[in-house]
Short mmCIF file of C-alpha atoms in Angstrom, two decimals:
data_model
loop_
_atom_site.label_atom_id
_atom_site.label_comp_id
_atom_site.label_asym_id
_atom_site.label_seq_id
_atom_site.Cartn_x
_atom_site.Cartn_y
_atom_site.Cartn_z
CA LEU A 68 0.00 0.00 0.00
CA TYR A 69 1.42 3.36 -1.05
CA SER A 70 0.63 7.01 -0.49
CA PRO A 71 0.56 9.50 -2.10
CA THR A 72 2.14 7.95 -5.23
CA PHE A 73 3.64 4.70 -6.51
CA ASP A 74 6.68 4.50 -8.79
CA PRO A 75 7.42 0.95 -10.02
CA SER A 76 11.06 1.86 -10.58
CA SER A 77 11.38 2.75 -6.85
CA PRO A 78 9.06 0.35 -5.01
CA ALA A 79 10.36 1.24 -1.53
CA VAL A 80 9.45 4.93 -1.89
CA ASN A 81 6.11 5.89 -0.27
CA LEU A 82 5.54 2.29 0.89
CA LEU A 83 3.15 2.25 3.87
CA ALA A 84 2.45 -1.46 4.28
CA PHE A 85 2.93 -4.77 2.53
CA ASP A 86 1.71 -8.33 3.03
CA ASP A 87 1.67 -11.53 1.06
CA ASP A 88 -0.12 -14.18 3.06
CA SER A 89 -1.46 -13.18 6.49
CA GLY A 90 -5.06 -13.65 5.31
CA SER A 91 -6.72 -17.02 4.88
CA ASN A 92 -5.69 -19.35 2.04
CA GLY A 93 -2.38 -17.53 1.55
CA GLN A 94 -4.05 -14.24 0.65
CA PHE A 95 -2.94 -10.76 1.66
CA ARG A 96 -4.72 -8.85 4.42
CA PHE A 97 -4.37 -5.36 5.85
CA THR A 98 -6.04 -3.91 8.92
CA LEU A 99 -5.07 -0.26 8.89
CA SER A 100 -6.34 3.09 10.08
CA LEU A 101 -6.25 5.38 7.05
CA GLN A 102 -6.76 9.12 6.84
CA SER A 103 -9.78 10.58 5.09
CA ASN A 104 -9.29 12.66 1.94
CA THR A 105 -6.01 10.88 1.22
CA ASN A 106 -5.17 8.87 -1.87
CA TYR A 107 -3.78 5.39 -1.35
CA ILE A 108 -2.52 3.04 -4.05
CA LEU A 109 -2.86 -0.72 -3.59
CA VAL A 110 -0.45 -2.63 -5.82
CA VAL A 111 -1.24 -6.32 -6.31
CA THR A 112 1.17 -8.69 -8.02
CA THR A 113 1.64 -12.45 -8.37
CA TYR A 114 4.50 -14.71 -7.36
CA GLY A 115 4.92 -16.16 -10.82
CA SER A 116 5.49 -14.38 -14.08
CA ASN A 117 2.80 -14.37 -16.76
CA VAL A 118 0.04 -15.09 -14.22
CA ILE A 119 -3.15 -13.14 -14.87
CA GLY A 120 -6.72 -13.31 -13.63
CA ASP A 121 -9.46 -11.58 -11.72
CA ILE A 122 -9.05 -10.47 -8.11
CA ASN A 123 -11.48 -9.33 -5.44
CA VAL A 124 -10.60 -6.68 -2.89
CA LEU A 125 -12.85 -5.89 0.07
CA VAL A 126 -12.53 -2.40 1.57
CA SER A 127 -14.52 -1.43 4.64
CA GLY A 128 -14.59 1.40 7.12
CA LEU A 129 -16.66 3.33 9.58
CA THR A 130 -17.72 6.00 7.10
CA GLY A 131 -17.21 4.22 3.78
CA ALA A 132 -14.57 4.45 1.13
CA THR A 133 -14.30 5.29 -2.54
CA VAL A 134 -12.33 2.77 -4.57
CA THR A 135 -11.28 3.52 -8.13
CA PRO A 136 -9.77 0.62 -10.10
CA VAL A 137 -6.70 1.51 -12.10
CA SER A 138 -5.10 -0.84 -14.58
CA THR A 139 -1.83 -0.20 -16.29
CA ASN A 140 -0.14 -2.00 -19.10
CA SER A 141 3.50 -2.49 -18.35
CA SER A 142 6.26 -4.70 -19.56
CA THR A 143 8.74 -6.47 -17.37
CA THR A 144 12.25 -7.36 -18.42
CA THR A 145 13.80 -10.40 -16.81
CA ARG A 146 17.57 -10.72 -16.89
CA LYS A 147 19.23 -14.09 -16.60
#
């Protein structure tokens, strides 16, 4: 989870929290207190390369939340 921005070339910058399997069935889970009127960016990746598919994200709070899906097309270069 990032705020206020995410730069894939510098993934440690603006990093607020990360998790890979503290939820059930090896899923990620966050329990955080977030500030209102603040943009947060959730970045979701897979362990393996070339793995694609649908995901579900549940967001809840005392006063609600606005979630805007953002999808980017990017290419990854793997060096051997």
